[in-house]
Short mmCIF file of C-alpha atoms in Angstrom, two decimals:
data_model
loop_
_atom_site.label_atom_id
_atom_site.label_comp_id
_atom_site.label_asym_id
_atom_site.label_seq_id
_atom_site.Cartn_x
_atom_site.Cartn_y
_atom_site.Cartn_z
CA MET A 1 113.68 26.76 -32.16
CA ASN A 2 110.64 28.78 -30.81
CA GLY A 3 108.76 31.36 -32.79
CA GLN A 4 110.46 34.56 -31.99
CA GLU A 5 113.76 32.95 -33.29
CA ARG A 6 112.19 31.37 -36.04
CA ARG A 7 110.91 34.70 -36.96
CA ARG A 8 114.00 36.40 -36.68
CA GLU A 9 115.80 34.07 -39.28
CA ILE A 10 113.38 34.50 -41.48
CA ARG A 11 113.51 38.22 -41.22
CA GLU A 12 117.47 37.66 -42.12
CA LEU A 13 116.96 35.47 -45.01
CA LEU A 14 114.44 38.14 -46.63
CA GLU A 15 116.97 41.08 -45.67
CA SER A 16 120.01 38.71 -47.49
CA SER A 17 117.99 37.63 -50.78
CA ALA A 18 117.13 39.42 -53.72
CA ALA A 19 114.94 36.70 -55.28
CA LYS A 20 111.60 35.58 -53.72
CA ILE A 21 111.51 32.69 -50.92
CA ARG A 22 108.45 30.34 -51.24
CA GLY A 23 106.63 29.46 -48.20
CA SER A 24 107.11 25.91 -48.57
CA ASP A 25 110.76 26.07 -48.86
CA LEU A 26 110.68 28.32 -45.44
CA ALA A 27 108.52 25.24 -44.20
CA LYS A 28 111.00 22.59 -45.12
CA ARG A 29 114.08 24.69 -43.62
CA PHE A 30 111.83 25.11 -40.39
CA SER A 31 110.58 21.75 -40.37
CA VAL A 32 107.18 23.51 -39.54
CA SER A 33 104.23 23.76 -41.76
CA ARG A 34 103.58 26.46 -44.20
CA GLN A 35 100.44 28.00 -42.43
CA VAL A 36 103.15 28.23 -39.54
CA ILE A 37 104.96 30.58 -42.23
CA VAL A 38 101.68 32.10 -43.29
CA GLY A 39 101.23 33.03 -39.35
CA ASP A 40 104.87 34.18 -39.06
CA VAL A 41 104.94 36.28 -41.90
CA ALA A 42 101.79 37.86 -40.66
CA LEU A 43 103.59 39.00 -37.26
CA LEU A 44 106.54 40.07 -38.89
CA LYS A 45 104.21 43.06 -41.37
CA ALA A 46 102.49 43.53 -37.91
CA GLU A 47 105.93 44.33 -36.56
CA GLY A 48 106.34 46.51 -39.50
CA VAL A 49 108.55 44.43 -41.58
CA PRO A 50 107.94 45.05 -45.17
CA VAL A 51 107.50 41.96 -46.25
CA VAL A 52 105.86 41.31 -49.66
CA SER A 53 103.77 38.35 -50.13
CA THR A 54 103.89 37.62 -54.11
CA PRO A 55 102.04 34.42 -55.67
CA ARG A 56 105.79 33.09 -56.13
CA GLY A 57 107.25 33.68 -52.48
CA TYR A 58 108.34 36.52 -50.01
CA ILE A 59 110.48 39.34 -50.93
CA LEU A 60 111.49 42.63 -48.81
CA LYS A 61 110.60 45.92 -49.60
CA ARG A 62 113.70 47.84 -49.43
CA GLU A 63 113.65 51.05 -48.04
CA GLY A 64 113.14 53.74 -50.31
CA GLU A 65 112.78 51.38 -53.35
CA LYS A 66 110.87 53.12 -56.09
CA PRO A 67 109.30 52.05 -59.39
CA CYS A 68 111.96 52.54 -62.27
CA GLY A 69 109.51 53.07 -64.85
CA TYR A 70 105.83 54.68 -65.62
CA LEU A 71 103.43 53.79 -63.73
CA GLU A 72 99.45 53.59 -64.80
CA THR A 73 96.25 52.23 -63.03
CA LEU A 74 94.38 49.97 -66.00
CA VAL A 75 91.31 49.39 -65.55
CA CYS A 76 90.27 45.52 -67.21
CA CYS A 77 87.16 43.48 -67.49
CA HIS A 78 86.92 39.70 -68.56
CA ASP A 79 86.29 36.69 -67.19
CA ALA A 80 88.36 34.10 -65.50
CA ALA A 81 89.48 32.16 -68.37
CA HIS A 82 90.78 35.00 -70.35
CA THR A 83 93.20 35.68 -67.31
CA GLU A 84 96.20 34.33 -68.89
CA GLU A 85 95.60 35.89 -72.15
CA GLU A 86 95.59 39.47 -70.29
CA LEU A 87 98.43 39.05 -68.42
CA THR A 88 100.21 37.55 -71.38
CA ILE A 89 99.32 40.42 -73.48
CA MET A 90 100.94 42.76 -70.96
CA VAL A 91 104.33 41.34 -69.88
CA SER A 92 104.54 40.33 -73.88
CA LEU A 93 105.40 44.24 -74.30
CA GLY A 94 107.70 44.70 -71.52
CA ALA A 95 105.07 45.30 -68.67
CA LEU A 96 105.52 44.52 -64.75
CA VAL A 97 101.81 43.48 -63.26
CA HIS A 98 102.30 44.52 -59.65
CA ASN A 99 98.99 44.10 -57.99
CA VAL A 100 95.16 43.19 -59.12
CA SER A 101 92.28 45.02 -57.20
CA VAL A 102 88.44 44.97 -56.96
CA GLU A 103 85.97 46.89 -55.09
CA HIS A 104 83.91 44.46 -52.47
CA GLU A 105 80.25 46.03 -52.00
CA VAL A 106 81.18 45.30 -48.09
CA TYR A 107 85.29 45.24 -47.75
CA GLY A 108 85.76 48.30 -50.26
CA THR A 109 88.81 47.97 -52.04
CA LEU A 110 91.23 44.34 -52.26
CA THR A 111 94.41 44.14 -53.17
CA GLY A 112 96.38 41.15 -54.22
CA SER A 113 100.06 41.69 -55.21
CA LEU A 114 101.18 39.53 -58.36
CA GLU A 115 104.72 41.11 -59.55
CA ILE A 116 104.26 39.06 -62.50
CA GLY A 117 106.54 40.37 -65.34
CA THR A 118 107.93 37.37 -67.57
CA LEU A 119 105.92 34.66 -69.25
CA GLU A 120 107.13 31.60 -66.88
CA GLU A 121 105.75 34.24 -64.00
CA VAL A 122 102.41 34.11 -65.55
CA ARG A 123 102.23 30.57 -66.31
CA ASP A 124 103.09 29.77 -62.74
CA PHE A 125 100.24 32.20 -61.62
CA ILE A 126 97.79 30.14 -63.66
CA ARG A 127 99.29 27.11 -62.79
CA ALA A 128 98.93 27.86 -59.08
CA MET A 129 95.23 29.24 -59.55
CA ARG A 130 93.87 26.38 -61.21
CA GLY A 131 95.48 23.87 -58.85
CA GLY A 132 94.50 25.39 -55.53
CA HIS A 133 91.17 26.13 -54.12
CA SER A 134 91.19 30.04 -54.77
CA LEU A 135 89.41 31.93 -56.97
CA LEU A 136 90.71 35.28 -58.57
CA LEU A 137 89.63 38.54 -57.23
CA SER A 138 87.85 39.51 -60.19
CA THR A 139 84.98 36.58 -59.41
CA LEU A 140 84.06 39.10 -56.70
CA SER A 141 83.22 42.28 -58.81
CA GLY A 142 81.85 40.65 -62.04
CA GLY A 143 85.10 40.50 -63.85
CA ILE A 144 85.87 44.03 -63.52
CA HIS A 145 89.31 44.64 -61.71
CA SER A 146 92.42 47.41 -61.96
CA HIS A 147 95.93 46.67 -62.36
CA LEU A 148 98.67 48.68 -61.10
CA VAL A 149 101.22 48.09 -64.44
CA GLU A 150 104.76 49.75 -64.94
CA THR A 151 106.24 49.90 -68.22
CA LYS A 152 109.89 51.63 -69.18
CA ASP A 153 107.96 54.30 -70.47
CA ARG A 154 104.47 55.89 -71.54
CA GLU A 155 104.92 55.42 -75.21
CA HIS A 156 104.90 51.69 -73.51
CA MET A 157 101.86 52.02 -71.73
CA GLU A 158 100.70 53.24 -74.57
CA GLN A 159 101.10 50.06 -76.25
CA VAL A 160 99.82 47.81 -73.36
CA LYS A 161 96.70 49.42 -73.43
CA GLU A 162 96.19 49.27 -77.08
CA ALA A 163 96.42 45.83 -77.02
CA LEU A 164 94.60 45.27 -74.10
CA ARG A 165 91.74 47.34 -75.87
CA LYS A 166 92.01 44.96 -79.41
CA ALA A 167 91.70 41.95 -77.16
CA GLY A 168 88.04 43.49 -75.79
CA PHE A 169 90.02 43.83 -72.08
CA LEU A 170 90.65 47.48 -71.26
CA TYR A 171 87.46 48.41 -69.30
CA HIS A 172 85.46 51.88 -70.61
CA LYS A 173 81.70 52.76 -69.28
CA GLU A 174 79.48 52.78 -72.27
CA GLU A 175 78.19 56.63 -72.24
CA PRO A 176 74.46 57.36 -72.52
#
């Protein structure tokens, strides 16, 4: 099978699946390396295929798909050791953490997709970060980062913000 055929099949798999498909599973299925799949996904994205890369696999963003809850960007600040606690607070209160963003002095805004909404997904993310050779984006910005967070409604968002505030994670600039 050539690359073009493999990418067509990857696209078809993504179109027919509501669940995330791990890159390592695609690599096994097509008897190629994980890096080949990363390249295939990059080429699919370049062709306009709306592939979303998450820490737990690839998923296709459905056309017209919109968040079903209340969205807000929350700015947080903490060291890497508190990432699990921060994410756990949010998902324990029913939030879905869509992404993480930091401001970089050269590149501007850098954003990573998370799509974390369960305690299991928090544990998977933390395990992947500890087991890999990757750094959290927040290490590039002295711990200051933002998350696009979705909750059922505004009241639930206020609960999330209050819990983050109590934990000392919600960023606020001291006014002179």
